[in-house]
Coordinates of C-alpha atoms in Angstrom, one line a residue:
M90 CA -67.9 -6.8 57.9
T91 CA -63.6 -7.4 57.1
T92 CA -63.9 -10.0 55.3
R93 CA -60.5 -13.0 55.2
S94 CA -58.7 -12.1 53.2
G95 CA -59.3 -8.2 53.8
L96 CA -58.1 -9.5 57.4
M97 CA -54.9 -11.4 56.4
N98 CA -53.6 -8.0 54.3
D99 CA -53.8 -6.3 57.9
Y100 CA -50.6 -5.3 58.6
V101 CA -51.5 -5.9 62.7
T102 CA -53.3 -9.3 61.8
I103 CA -49.3 -10.4 60.0
S104 CA -47.6 -8.9 62.5
I105 CA -49.4 -11.1 65.2
Y106 CA -49.7 -14.2 62.2
L107 CA -45.5 -13.3 62.5
A108 CA -45.1 -13.1 66.2
A109 CA -47.3 -15.8 67.1
V110 CA -44.7 -18.4 65.0
L111 CA -41.3 -17.2 66.4
A112 CA -43.8 -18.0 70.2
L113 CA -44.8 -21.4 69.3
G114 CA -41.9 -21.8 68.1
I115 CA -39.3 -20.8 70.9
A116 CA -42.1 -22.6 73.4
A117 CA -41.7 -25.8 71.7
Q118 CA -37.0 -25.9 72.0
W119 CA -38.7 -24.9 75.5
I120 CA -41.2 -27.9 76.7
A121 CA -39.1 -29.9 75.2
W122 CA -35.8 -28.9 76.9
W123 CA -38.0 -29.0 80.1
R124 CA -39.5 -32.3 79.7
K125 CA -36.4 -34.2 77.6
L126 CA -38.0 -34.8 74.6
P127 CA -37.1 -34.6 70.8
A128 CA -37.6 -30.5 69.9
I129 CA -38.4 -31.3 66.4
L130 CA -41.6 -33.8 67.5
L131 CA -42.8 -30.9 69.4
L132 CA -42.0 -27.4 66.2
L133 CA -44.0 -30.2 64.2
V134 CA -47.3 -30.7 66.1
F135 CA -47.6 -27.2 67.2
G136 CA -46.4 -26.0 62.8
L137 CA -49.7 -28.3 61.8
L138 CA -51.9 -27.2 64.5
L139 CA -51.2 -23.5 63.4
G140 CA -52.0 -24.7 59.9
W141 CA -55.2 -26.4 60.5
Q142 CA -56.0 -22.9 62.8
A143 CA -54.8 -20.6 61.0
G144 CA -54.2 -21.5 57.5
P145 CA -51.0 -22.2 55.4
P146 CA -48.5 -20.0 55.4
R147 CA -49.0 -18.6 51.1
L148 CA -52.5 -16.8 52.5
W149 CA -50.0 -14.5 55.0
V150 CA -46.5 -14.2 54.0
G151 CA -47.3 -15.6 50.2
D152 CA -45.7 -18.6 48.5
K153 CA -42.8 -16.4 46.8
A154 CA -41.5 -15.2 50.3
I155 CA -41.2 -19.1 51.1
P156 CA -38.6 -20.7 48.9
P157 CA -36.5 -17.3 49.1
M158 CA -36.0 -17.1 53.4
T159 CA -36.3 -21.1 53.4
S160 CA -32.6 -21.4 51.4
L161 CA -31.0 -18.4 53.0
A162 CA -32.0 -19.8 57.1
V163 CA -31.0 -23.3 55.7
G164 CA -27.3 -21.9 54.9
V165 CA -27.2 -20.3 58.1
V166 CA -28.3 -23.9 59.4
L167 CA -25.0 -25.0 57.6
F168 CA -22.5 -22.8 58.0
E169 CA -23.3 -22.6 62.3
G170 CA -23.1 -27.1 61.9
G171 CA -20.2 -26.7 60.1
L172 CA -18.5 -24.7 62.4
S173 CA -18.6 -27.4 65.0
L174 CA -16.4 -29.1 63.0
R175 CA -12.6 -30.0 63.8
W176 CA -10.7 -31.9 62.0
R177 CA -8.9 -33.5 65.3
E178 CA -12.0 -35.5 66.2
I179 CA -12.0 -38.0 63.5
R180 CA -7.7 -38.4 63.1
E181 CA -8.4 -42.0 63.9
T182 CA -12.0 -41.9 62.1
S183 CA -11.5 -40.1 59.2
S184 CA -11.7 -43.1 56.2
V185 CA -15.2 -44.1 57.5
V186 CA -16.8 -40.1 57.4
V187 CA -15.5 -40.7 54.2
R188 CA -17.0 -44.1 53.1
L189 CA -20.3 -43.0 55.2
V190 CA -20.5 -39.9 52.7
S191 CA -20.2 -41.7 49.6
V192 CA -20.6 -45.4 50.1
G193 CA -23.2 -45.2 52.7
L194 CA -25.0 -42.3 50.9
L195 CA -25.3 -43.9 47.5
I196 CA -26.3 -47.0 49.6
T197 CA -28.8 -44.8 51.3
W198 CA -29.9 -43.6 47.7
V199 CA -30.8 -46.0 46.1
G200 CA -33.0 -47.9 49.5
A201 CA -35.0 -45.4 50.3
A202 CA -35.4 -44.9 46.2
L203 CA -36.3 -48.7 45.8
A204 CA -38.9 -48.3 49.3
A205 CA -40.2 -45.1 47.9
H206 CA -41.5 -47.2 44.8
Y207 CA -42.3 -50.4 45.4
L208 CA -43.5 -50.0 49.5
A209 CA -44.9 -45.9 48.8
G210 CA -46.1 -46.6 45.0
F211 CA -44.0 -43.9 43.8
S212 CA -43.5 -43.5 40.2
W213 CA -40.0 -44.1 39.4
G214 CA -38.5 -40.2 38.8
L215 CA -40.5 -39.4 42.0
A216 CA -39.1 -42.6 44.1
T217 CA -35.5 -41.5 43.0
L218 CA -35.5 -38.3 43.9
T219 CA -37.3 -38.9 47.3
G220 CA -34.6 -41.1 47.8
A221 CA -31.7 -38.8 47.0
L222 CA -33.8 -36.1 49.6
L223 CA -33.9 -38.7 52.1
T224 CA -29.8 -39.2 52.9
V225 CA -29.7 -36.3 54.5
S226 CA -30.1 -35.6 58.2
G227 CA -28.3 -32.6 60.0
P228 CA -27.4 -31.2 62.8
T229 CA -30.4 -29.9 63.9
V230 CA -31.7 -33.1 65.6
I231 CA -27.7 -35.0 65.4
M232 CA -25.7 -32.2 67.7
P233 CA -28.9 -32.6 70.6
L234 CA -29.5 -36.4 69.9
L235 CA -25.9 -36.0 70.4
R236 CA -25.9 -34.0 73.8
Q237 CA -28.6 -35.9 75.3
V238 CA -26.4 -39.9 74.7
R239 CA -23.4 -38.3 75.2
P240 CA -21.3 -41.5 73.3
E241 CA -18.3 -41.8 73.7
R242 CA -15.6 -39.6 71.6
K243 CA -14.5 -41.3 68.8
I244 CA -18.1 -42.8 67.8
G245 CA -19.8 -39.0 68.7
S246 CA -17.3 -36.9 66.4
V247 CA -18.4 -39.9 63.5
I248 CA -22.0 -39.2 64.0
K249 CA -21.1 -35.4 64.0
W250 CA -19.3 -35.4 61.5
E251 CA -21.1 -37.3 58.8
G252 CA -24.5 -35.6 59.6
I253 CA -23.4 -32.0 59.0
V254 CA -21.0 -33.1 55.7
N255 CA -23.9 -35.3 54.1
D256 CA -26.6 -32.3 54.4
P257 CA -25.6 -30.4 51.9
I258 CA -24.1 -33.0 49.6
G259 CA -27.1 -35.0 50.2
A260 CA -29.7 -31.7 49.8
V261 CA -27.1 -30.7 46.1
L262 CA -27.6 -33.8 44.3
A263 CA -31.0 -33.7 46.0
A264 CA -31.5 -30.2 44.3
L265 CA -30.0 -32.3 40.5
V266 CA -32.0 -34.5 40.3
F267 CA -35.1 -32.8 40.9
E268 CA -33.6 -31.1 37.5
V269 CA -33.3 -33.9 35.6
V270 CA -36.1 -35.7 36.9
A271 CA -39.0 -33.2 36.5
H272 CA -38.1 -31.6 33.3
G273 CA -36.8 -34.7 31.5
G274 CA -34.2 -35.3 29.5
G275 CA -32.6 -39.2 28.9
G276 CA -28.2 -38.8 30.4
L277 CA -29.5 -38.8 33.5
A278 CA -26.1 -40.0 35.4
T279 CA -24.6 -37.9 33.2
E280 CA -25.9 -34.7 34.0
W281 CA -25.7 -35.7 38.0
F282 CA -22.0 -36.7 37.9
N283 CA -21.1 -33.3 36.4
G284 CA -23.9 -31.6 38.6
L285 CA -22.1 -33.0 41.2
A286 CA -18.7 -31.8 39.9
W287 CA -19.5 -28.7 39.3
S288 CA -21.4 -27.8 42.6
L289 CA -18.5 -29.8 44.5
C290 CA -15.7 -27.2 43.0
V291 CA -18.1 -24.0 43.3
G292 CA -18.3 -24.5 46.7
A293 CA -15.1 -25.4 47.7
V294 CA -13.4 -22.9 45.7
L295 CA -15.9 -20.1 46.9
G296 CA -16.1 -21.1 50.2
A297 CA -12.6 -22.1 51.1
V298 CA -11.8 -18.2 49.3
T299 CA -14.6 -16.2 51.4
A300 CA -12.7 -18.3 54.7
L301 CA -9.3 -16.8 53.7
V302 CA -11.5 -12.8 54.1
I303 CA -13.1 -13.2 57.1
V304 CA -9.6 -15.0 58.8
E305 CA -8.1 -11.8 57.5
L306 CA -10.9 -9.4 58.5
L307 CA -10.4 -10.7 62.2
A308 CA -6.6 -11.1 62.5
R309 CA -5.9 -8.4 61.3
F310 CA -8.9 -6.4 62.7
W311 CA -10.6 -4.1 59.9
V312 CA -13.0 -5.1 62.1
P313 CA -14.3 -3.9 65.3
D314 CA -15.9 -6.5 67.2
Y315 CA -19.3 -4.7 68.0
L316 CA -19.5 -5.2 64.4
Q317 CA -18.3 -8.7 63.4
N318 CA -20.9 -10.8 63.9
G319 CA -22.7 -9.0 61.9
V320 CA -20.1 -8.2 59.2
I321 CA -19.9 -12.5 58.8
L322 CA -23.2 -13.2 58.9
S323 CA -24.6 -10.6 55.8
L324 CA -20.8 -11.5 54.0
V325 CA -22.1 -15.8 54.2
M326 CA -25.5 -15.3 53.2
L327 CA -24.5 -12.7 49.7
V328 CA -21.4 -16.3 49.7
F329 CA -24.3 -18.5 49.9
A330 CA -26.2 -16.5 47.3
V331 CA -23.9 -16.1 44.6
S332 CA -22.8 -18.9 44.5
N333 CA -26.4 -20.4 43.8
Y334 CA -26.7 -18.1 41.3
L335 CA -22.8 -19.6 39.6
Q336 CA -24.1 -23.5 39.8
H337 CA -27.1 -24.5 41.1
E338 CA -27.7 -25.1 45.1
S339 CA -24.2 -25.1 45.7
G340 CA -24.1 -22.7 48.1
L341 CA -24.8 -25.6 50.2
I342 CA -21.7 -26.9 49.9
T343 CA -20.3 -22.7 49.9
V344 CA -21.4 -21.7 53.6
T345 CA -20.6 -25.7 55.2
V346 CA -16.6 -25.4 54.0
I347 CA -16.5 -21.6 55.4
G348 CA -17.1 -23.3 58.4
V349 CA -15.3 -25.8 58.5
W350 CA -12.3 -23.7 57.6
L351 CA -12.8 -20.8 60.0
A352 CA -13.0 -23.6 62.8
N353 CA -10.5 -25.0 62.1
Q354 CA -8.0 -22.1 62.0
R355 CA -5.4 -20.6 64.2
R356 CA -5.1 -17.2 63.0
A357 CA -8.3 -15.5 64.4
S358 CA -10.9 -16.2 67.3
V359 CA -14.8 -17.8 65.7
K360 CA -15.6 -18.5 69.6
H361 CA -18.1 -15.6 70.3
V362 CA -19.1 -15.8 66.1
I363 CA -20.3 -19.4 67.5
E364 CA -22.4 -18.5 70.5
F365 CA -24.4 -15.7 68.6
K366 CA -24.3 -19.1 65.2
E367 CA -25.6 -21.0 68.1
N368 CA -28.2 -18.5 69.5
L369 CA -28.9 -17.5 66.1
R370 CA -29.9 -21.7 65.1
V371 CA -32.5 -21.6 67.2
L372 CA -34.2 -18.4 66.4
L373 CA -34.4 -19.6 62.9
I374 CA -34.8 -23.6 63.7
S375 CA -38.1 -23.0 65.6
V376 CA -39.8 -20.0 62.8
L377 CA -38.7 -22.6 60.5
F378 CA -40.0 -25.7 61.4
I379 CA -43.5 -24.1 62.2
I380 CA -44.1 -22.2 59.2
L381 CA -42.9 -25.2 57.0
S382 CA -45.3 -27.5 58.7
S383 CA -47.8 -25.5 59.1
R384 CA -47.9 -25.5 55.0
V385 CA -48.5 -29.2 55.2
Q386 CA -52.0 -29.8 55.2
I387 CA -52.0 -33.6 55.5
T388 CA -55.5 -35.0 54.6
M389 CA -57.0 -38.6 55.5
A390 CA -57.0 -38.4 51.1
D391 CA -52.7 -38.2 52.1
I392 CA -52.6 -41.2 54.4
N393 CA -55.0 -43.5 51.9
R394 CA -53.2 -42.5 49.0
L395 CA -50.1 -43.7 50.6
G396 CA -50.8 -46.8 51.8
W397 CA -49.7 -49.6 54.7
G398 CA -46.9 -49.0 52.1
G399 CA -46.0 -45.8 53.0
L400 CA -46.3 -46.1 56.1
L401 CA -44.2 -49.2 56.4
F402 CA -41.3 -46.3 54.4
P403 CA -39.8 -45.2 57.1
V404 CA -39.7 -48.8 59.6
V405 CA -37.4 -49.7 55.8
L406 CA -35.4 -47.0 55.8
I407 CA -34.3 -46.9 60.0
L408 CA -34.5 -50.7 60.0
L409 CA -33.1 -52.2 56.9
V410 CA -31.4 -49.5 54.4
R411 CA -29.5 -47.5 57.8
P412 CA -28.1 -50.3 58.5
L413 CA -27.2 -52.2 55.4
A414 CA -25.9 -48.4 54.6
V415 CA -23.3 -48.2 57.5
F416 CA -22.3 -52.5 57.8
V417 CA -21.8 -52.2 54.0
S418 CA -19.6 -49.0 53.7
T419 CA -17.7 -49.4 56.8
I420 CA -15.9 -53.1 55.9
G421 CA -12.2 -52.8 57.3
A422 CA -13.0 -49.5 58.7
P423 CA -11.3 -48.7 62.2
L424 CA -14.8 -49.3 64.3
N425 CA -15.7 -52.5 66.4
W426 CA -18.8 -53.9 66.6
R427 CA -20.6 -52.4 69.0
E428 CA -20.0 -48.8 67.7
K429 CA -21.2 -49.6 63.8
T430 CA -23.9 -50.9 65.4
M431 CA -24.7 -47.3 67.3
L432 CA -23.7 -45.8 64.5
A433 CA -26.1 -47.8 62.3
W434 CA -29.7 -47.3 64.3
V435 CA -28.9 -43.4 64.1
H436 CA -30.1 -41.5 61.1
P437 CA -32.7 -38.8 61.7
R438 CA -33.7 -36.8 59.1
G439 CA -34.5 -32.6 60.3
I440 CA -34.1 -29.4 58.8
V441 CA -33.3 -29.5 55.7
A442 CA -35.1 -32.9 54.2
A443 CA -38.6 -30.9 55.6
A444 CA -36.9 -27.1 53.7
V445 CA -36.1 -28.9 50.5
A446 CA -38.9 -30.9 50.3
S447 CA -41.0 -28.0 51.2
L448 CA -39.4 -26.4 48.2
F449 CA -39.7 -29.1 46.1
A450 CA -43.8 -28.8 46.5
I451 CA -43.8 -25.1 45.9
E452 CA -42.2 -25.6 42.5
L453 CA -44.3 -28.9 41.3
S454 CA -46.9 -27.4 42.7
Q455 CA -46.0 -24.1 40.6
Q456 CA -45.2 -25.6 37.4
S457 CA -48.1 -27.8 36.9
R458 CA -50.3 -24.9 37.5
G459 CA -48.9 -23.5 35.0
A460 CA -46.8 -25.3 32.1
E461 CA -49.0 -27.4 29.9
A462 CA -49.9 -31.0 29.8
G463 CA -46.7 -32.3 29.1
E464 CA -43.9 -29.9 30.7
L465 CA -43.6 -31.7 33.3
A466 CA -41.8 -35.5 33.9
A467 CA -44.1 -38.3 33.7
G468 CA -45.5 -38.9 37.0
L469 CA -44.3 -35.9 38.9
T470 CA -47.3 -33.9 38.0
G471 CA -49.5 -32.9 41.7
E472 CA -47.1 -35.4 43.4
G473 CA -45.5 -32.9 45.3
Q474 CA -48.4 -32.8 48.4
Q475 CA -47.5 -36.9 48.4
L476 CA -43.2 -36.2 48.9
V477 CA -43.9 -33.6 51.9
V478 CA -46.4 -35.9 53.1
L479 CA -43.4 -39.3 53.2
V480 CA -41.1 -37.0 53.9
F481 CA -42.6 -35.8 57.0
L482 CA -43.3 -39.0 57.8
T483 CA -40.1 -40.4 57.8
I484 CA -39.0 -37.3 60.3
V485 CA -41.9 -37.5 63.1
L486 CA -41.0 -41.8 63.1
T487 CA -36.7 -41.6 62.7
V488 CA -36.5 -38.7 65.1
T489 CA -39.4 -40.3 67.9
V490 CA -37.2 -43.9 67.1
Y491 CA -34.1 -42.4 67.6
G492 CA -34.5 -40.2 70.2
L493 CA -36.4 -42.3 72.6
T494 CA -34.0 -45.7 72.0
L495 CA -30.5 -44.2 70.8
G496 CA -29.6 -43.5 75.0
P497 CA -30.6 -47.0 76.1
L498 CA -28.7 -48.5 73.2
A499 CA -25.9 -46.5 73.8
R500 CA -25.7 -47.6 76.8
R501 CA -26.5 -51.0 76.5
L502 CA -23.3 -50.9 74.1
G503 CA -20.6 -49.3 77.4
L504 CA -21.0 -46.2 74.5
S505 CA -22.6 -44.0 76.5
R506 CA -22.4 -41.6 79.2
Q507 CA -25.7 -40.4 80.9
N508 CA -25.3 -38.0 83.5
P509 CA -21.6 -37.7 84.4
Q510 CA -21.2 -37.3 87.5
G511 CA -17.2 -36.3 86.9
V512 CA -15.1 -33.6 88.1
L513 CA -13.0 -31.4 86.5
F514 CA -10.6 -28.8 88.8
A515 CA -8.8 -26.7 87.7
G516 CA -6.2 -26.5 90.0
A517 CA -4.1 -29.6 91.7
S518 CA -2.7 -27.6 95.1
P519 CA -2.9 -29.0 98.2
M520 CA -6.3 -28.5 100.0
I521 CA -8.2 -29.6 95.9
R522 CA -6.0 -33.1 95.9
E523 CA -7.7 -33.6 98.7
L524 CA -11.2 -33.0 97.8
A525 CA -10.3 -34.5 94.8
T526 CA -9.4 -37.8 96.8
A527 CA -12.6 -37.5 99.1
I528 CA -15.0 -37.4 95.7
Q529 CA -13.0 -40.4 94.0
K530 CA -13.8 -42.2 97.7
E531 CA -17.0 -42.3 96.9
G532 CA -16.5 -43.7 93.0
F533 CA -17.3 -40.3 91.5
H534 CA -14.2 -39.7 88.4
T535 CA -12.4 -36.7 88.6
V536 CA -9.5 -34.8 86.6
L537 CA -7.0 -31.9 87.9
V538 CA -5.7 -29.3 85.2
D539 CA -2.5 -27.2 86.5
T540 CA 0.5 -25.2 85.5
N541 CA 2.3 -26.0 88.6
P542 CA 5.0 -28.7 88.3
Q543 CA 5.4 -29.6 91.5
N544 CA 1.6 -29.9 92.0
V545 CA 0.6 -31.9 89.1
A546 CA 3.9 -34.7 89.9
A547 CA 2.0 -34.4 93.9
A548 CA -1.2 -35.6 92.7
R549 CA -0.1 -37.9 90.6
L550 CA 1.8 -39.6 93.3
A551 CA -1.7 -39.1 95.0
G552 CA -2.8 -41.6 92.1
I553 CA -5.1 -39.0 90.4
P554 CA -5.7 -37.7 87.1
V555 CA -4.3 -35.0 86.3
V556 CA -2.5 -33.4 83.9
Y557 CA -0.1 -30.8 83.2
A558 CA -2.0 -28.0 81.0
A559 CA -3.4 -24.8 80.9
I560 CA -7.0 -24.9 81.5
G561 CA -7.6 -22.4 79.0
S562 CA -5.5 -24.5 76.1
E563 CA -7.2 -26.6 73.5
F564 CA -5.1 -29.6 74.6
I565 CA -7.5 -29.6 77.4
H566 CA -10.3 -30.8 74.6
D567 CA -7.4 -32.6 71.9
E568 CA -6.5 -34.6 74.2
I569 CA -8.1 -35.2 77.4
D570 CA -11.6 -38.0 77.0
L571 CA -14.2 -35.7 79.5
G572 CA -16.9 -38.5 78.7
D573 CA -17.5 -38.7 82.7
V574 CA -17.2 -35.0 83.0
G575 CA -20.3 -33.5 84.2
R576 CA -18.8 -30.7 86.1
L577 CA -16.2 -28.3 86.2
L578 CA -15.5 -26.6 89.5
A579 CA -12.4 -23.6 89.3
M580 CA -9.9 -23.0 92.1
T581 CA -7.2 -21.8 90.9
P582 CA -5.3 -18.7 93.1
N583 CA -6.0 -16.7 90.0
D584 CA -9.4 -15.4 90.6
E585 CA -9.3 -14.6 86.3
V586 CA -8.1 -17.6 85.4
N587 CA -11.8 -19.3 87.6
A588 CA -13.2 -16.9 85.3
I589 CA -11.9 -17.3 82.1
A590 CA -12.2 -21.6 83.1
A591 CA -15.8 -21.2 83.5
M592 CA -16.0 -19.1 80.5
E593 CA -14.5 -21.7 78.3
F594 CA -15.5 -24.9 80.0
A595 CA -19.4 -23.3 80.4
P596 CA -21.0 -23.9 76.3
E597 CA -19.7 -28.0 76.3
L598 CA -20.8 -28.6 80.2
G599 CA -23.8 -25.8 80.5
G600 CA -23.1 -23.1 83.1
A601 CA -25.4 -25.0 85.5
N602 CA -21.9 -26.9 85.5
V603 CA -19.9 -24.7 85.9
Y604 CA -17.8 -23.5 89.4
Q605 CA -15.7 -20.5 90.5
I606 CA -15.1 -20.1 93.7
A607 CA -15.7 -17.2 95.0
P608 CA -12.9 -13.6 93.9
S609 CA -11.3 -11.9 96.3
Q610 CA -12.0 -8.3 97.5
R611 CA -9.2 -7.2 95.2
S612 CA -10.8 -9.1 92.0
Q613 CA -14.8 -8.5 93.0
E614 CA -14.9 -4.9 90.7
R615 CA -12.9 -5.8 87.4
L616 CA -14.4 -9.9 87.2
Q617 CA -17.8 -7.9 88.2
R618 CA -17.4 -5.8 84.6
I619 CA -17.8 -10.1 83.1
P620 CA -21.9 -10.5 82.5
A621 CA -23.1 -13.0 84.9
H622 CA -24.0 -15.6 82.6
R623 CA -20.3 -16.3 81.7
R624 CA -19.5 -15.9 85.0
G625 CA -19.3 -19.8 87.2
R626 CA -21.9 -20.5 90.1
V627 CA -20.1 -19.6 93.6
L628 CA -19.1 -22.9 95.1
F629 CA -19.5 -23.4 98.8
R630 CA -21.1 -19.7 100.1
D631 CA -20.7 -16.2 100.3
G632 CA -17.4 -15.1 100.3
L633 CA -14.7 -17.9 101.0
T634 CA -12.0 -17.1 98.6
Y635 CA -9.1 -19.8 97.7
D636 CA -7.2 -17.8 100.8
D637 CA -10.1 -18.0 103.3
L638 CA -9.9 -22.1 102.3
Q639 CA -5.6 -22.2 102.1
N640 CA -5.3 -20.7 105.8
R641 CA -8.1 -22.8 106.8
F642 CA -5.8 -25.8 106.2
A643 CA -3.6 -25.0 107.1
Q644 CA -4.3 -24.2 110.4
G645 CA -6.0 -27.7 110.4
A646 CA -8.9 -28.3 108.9
Q647 CA -9.7 -31.4 107.1
I648 CA -12.4 -33.4 105.5
K649 CA -15.0 -35.1 106.9
K650 CA -17.7 -37.4 105.8
T651 CA -20.9 -37.5 107.6
S652 CA -23.6 -39.4 107.0
L653 CA -26.9 -37.7 108.0
S654 CA -30.1 -40.1 109.5
K655 CA -33.2 -39.4 111.3
D656 CA -31.9 -39.6 114.4
F657 CA -28.5 -37.3 113.0
T658 CA -30.5 -35.1 110.9
Y659 CA -28.3 -32.0 109.7
A660 CA -30.1 -30.0 111.9
A661 CA -27.3 -32.2 114.4
F662 CA -25.0 -31.8 112.2
R663 CA -24.5 -28.3 112.8
A664 CA -25.3 -28.5 116.6
K665 CA -22.1 -30.8 116.6
Y666 CA -19.6 -28.7 114.2
G667 CA -21.1 -24.9 114.4
E668 CA -21.3 -22.2 111.4
A669 CA -17.8 -22.4 110.7
A670 CA -18.5 -25.9 109.2
V671 CA -18.4 -26.0 105.6
V672 CA -20.5 -28.5 103.8
L673 CA -18.9 -28.8 100.1
F674 CA -20.4 -31.8 98.4
A675 CA -23.1 -34.0 99.3
V676 CA -24.2 -37.8 97.7
P677 CA -27.5 -38.4 98.1
E678 CA -28.1 -42.1 96.7
K679 CA -24.6 -44.0 94.9
G680 CA -23.7 -42.0 91.8
R681 CA -25.1 -38.7 92.0
L682 CA -23.2 -35.4 93.4
I683 CA -24.4 -33.1 94.4
V684 CA -22.1 -29.6 94.8
N685 CA -23.1 -26.8 97.8
T686 CA -23.0 -23.1 96.1
A687 CA -23.2 -20.2 97.6
K688 CA -27.0 -18.5 95.6
T689 CA -28.3 -22.7 96.4
P690 CA -27.1 -23.7 99.6
L691 CA -27.7 -27.4 100.4
E692 CA -30.9 -28.9 102.0
P693 CA -29.4 -31.7 103.2
K694 CA -31.6 -35.0 103.8
A695 CA -31.8 -38.5 106.0
G696 CA -29.8 -40.2 103.9
Y697 CA -27.7 -37.8 102.4
K698 CA -23.7 -38.1 103.2
L699 CA -21.6 -35.0 103.9
I700 CA -18.1 -33.9 102.5
A701 CA -17.7 -30.8 105.2
L702 CA -14.4 -28.9 105.9
I703 CA -14.0 -29.0 109.3
D704 CA -11.9 -26.5 111.8
P705 CA -10.4 -28.6 114.6
S706 CA -12.0 -26.2 116.8
A707 CA -15.0 -28.2 116.6
V708 CA -13.1 -31.4 117.4
V709 CA -14.9 -33.4 119.9
A710 CA -13.8 -36.1 122.9
G711 CA -13.8 -39.4 120.0
D712 CA -13.7 -38.1 116.9
S713 CA -10.1 -37.4 116.4
A714 CA -9.0 -40.3 115.2
I715 CA -11.8 -39.7 112.3
L716 CA -11.0 -36.3 111.1
T717 CA -7.8 -36.8 108.9
P718 CA -8.4 -36.4 105.0
A719 CA -10.9 -37.8 103.4
S720 CA -11.8 -40.3 106.2
D721 CA -15.2 -42.4 105.3
A722 CA -15.6 -43.1 108.6
P723 CA -18.9 -41.7 109.1
A724 CA -20.2 -39.8 112.5

């Protein structure tokens, strides 16, 4: 009969366990997307269930493998977070970010430490460590939350910058406090300050030098395209490990600096690196949260040990500590009361808090087993499990509260654009101006982008928002507020430009919301070489090119709006106007716009308003008066 320990060491069984970890992580991410839930909650639940059924991960991979794997994965996550930061985002609010990651972080540390001591009953040493650890938030929870809420650019940038920048600072702070508190000794303030200063210096210098090396490698084409992602990832992980060797936990600062530097330089393109790291981040977060939460064996004894005070601890962080930190640190800052209120209601904890807490717990457990009595500072021996339980409780509650309430609060404050229905048009030809006018009159925001001065001038005379720029330029992202825009329609005469526009905006708007006009016959072969996921959805119907639309407009085709009802159905619409009529958009209800596509044509119902292109030959008696551009009269 095979024993449990023998089974654990079996190669096939361990492979199944590791595959199950990855499968559970991705399943949690997918279900969270499907049900519009915070992914971290499902990851925690799946991990706890795996731990209860299969036991802690040390039985499968050992305790020695978990800390370095966790540390490297967190480093990659912070590097990817740094790649999302642009200096231009905080031109007006850089002082706010500095205050939040200095004064605000200090207030959060002190407030959380006091709450951990007086509510959870932690010793002063463990309370100080808990407060330092819970200053972090991070990109793993901030970025999905911002995508869900879609706040205005100004406050959204502040939230993103604070969440990513305070992660390495908070993690380094917690590591230094752990070293001082766990191993005793006076002079806490001096040791902490010196350690933090050295970590910042090592991280900043090593990060900047590494970023310069990477830029040179890319700009001089010394690395082939297919190796660039691998070279950059391996170099970042190597420098992360070297930085930690030179100064404890400085690697987190180093990789963040590398990411920020690469994101803001102009010599070499790093978009492909960003895309690769985003995919890698999803895998790492999925695996990490499953592994870390599966090692948390929470029992009723742990809950009883925390008591009601421990259960109230996250509530105090949300209702008292965070608002105090924000309102004190932003006194005199260029934020209004609505922006400060929203900022005070967002500070979820994520993978860094979970990972660092688990690492501390492992080290405390190992030291308490191997150390002689008195080696560890009083109050820390055996408290690692309590620290992990409180941190995971804080993660669950903060993610749940902020994830469910931040959106409604932001909308109530007028700082969120939930499910934006606006349209960004690539092109401003007469045909597109008529399309934009038609949907504008239905209450939808439109923005046109074109490099033709005559088209731009005509659009401005017509009262249509227009930008004189190339659709792929950084100016669009830097200077134009696209908060109300939910979809892109690439409709320029140049099929290659349309494809580039689709590739440019797919990461920001989502592939389902990026459209392009069907390419001409001469361009189809070239565009087919572009992977399907990088192309936009084909507009309106197959084979309907830009030239076809232009010709129909030149021959007198016009835009008509038709309201469907039980008496006048879609079949009646087709019978009246023929198959040549092109349905462009549908408005099923006020405030919602549907774009017709070739692959998924509309199925209009009673109550829909259709916006269609009608040929002059379809005009019947009595219709001529309403076949005017963007007419609002029903059929």
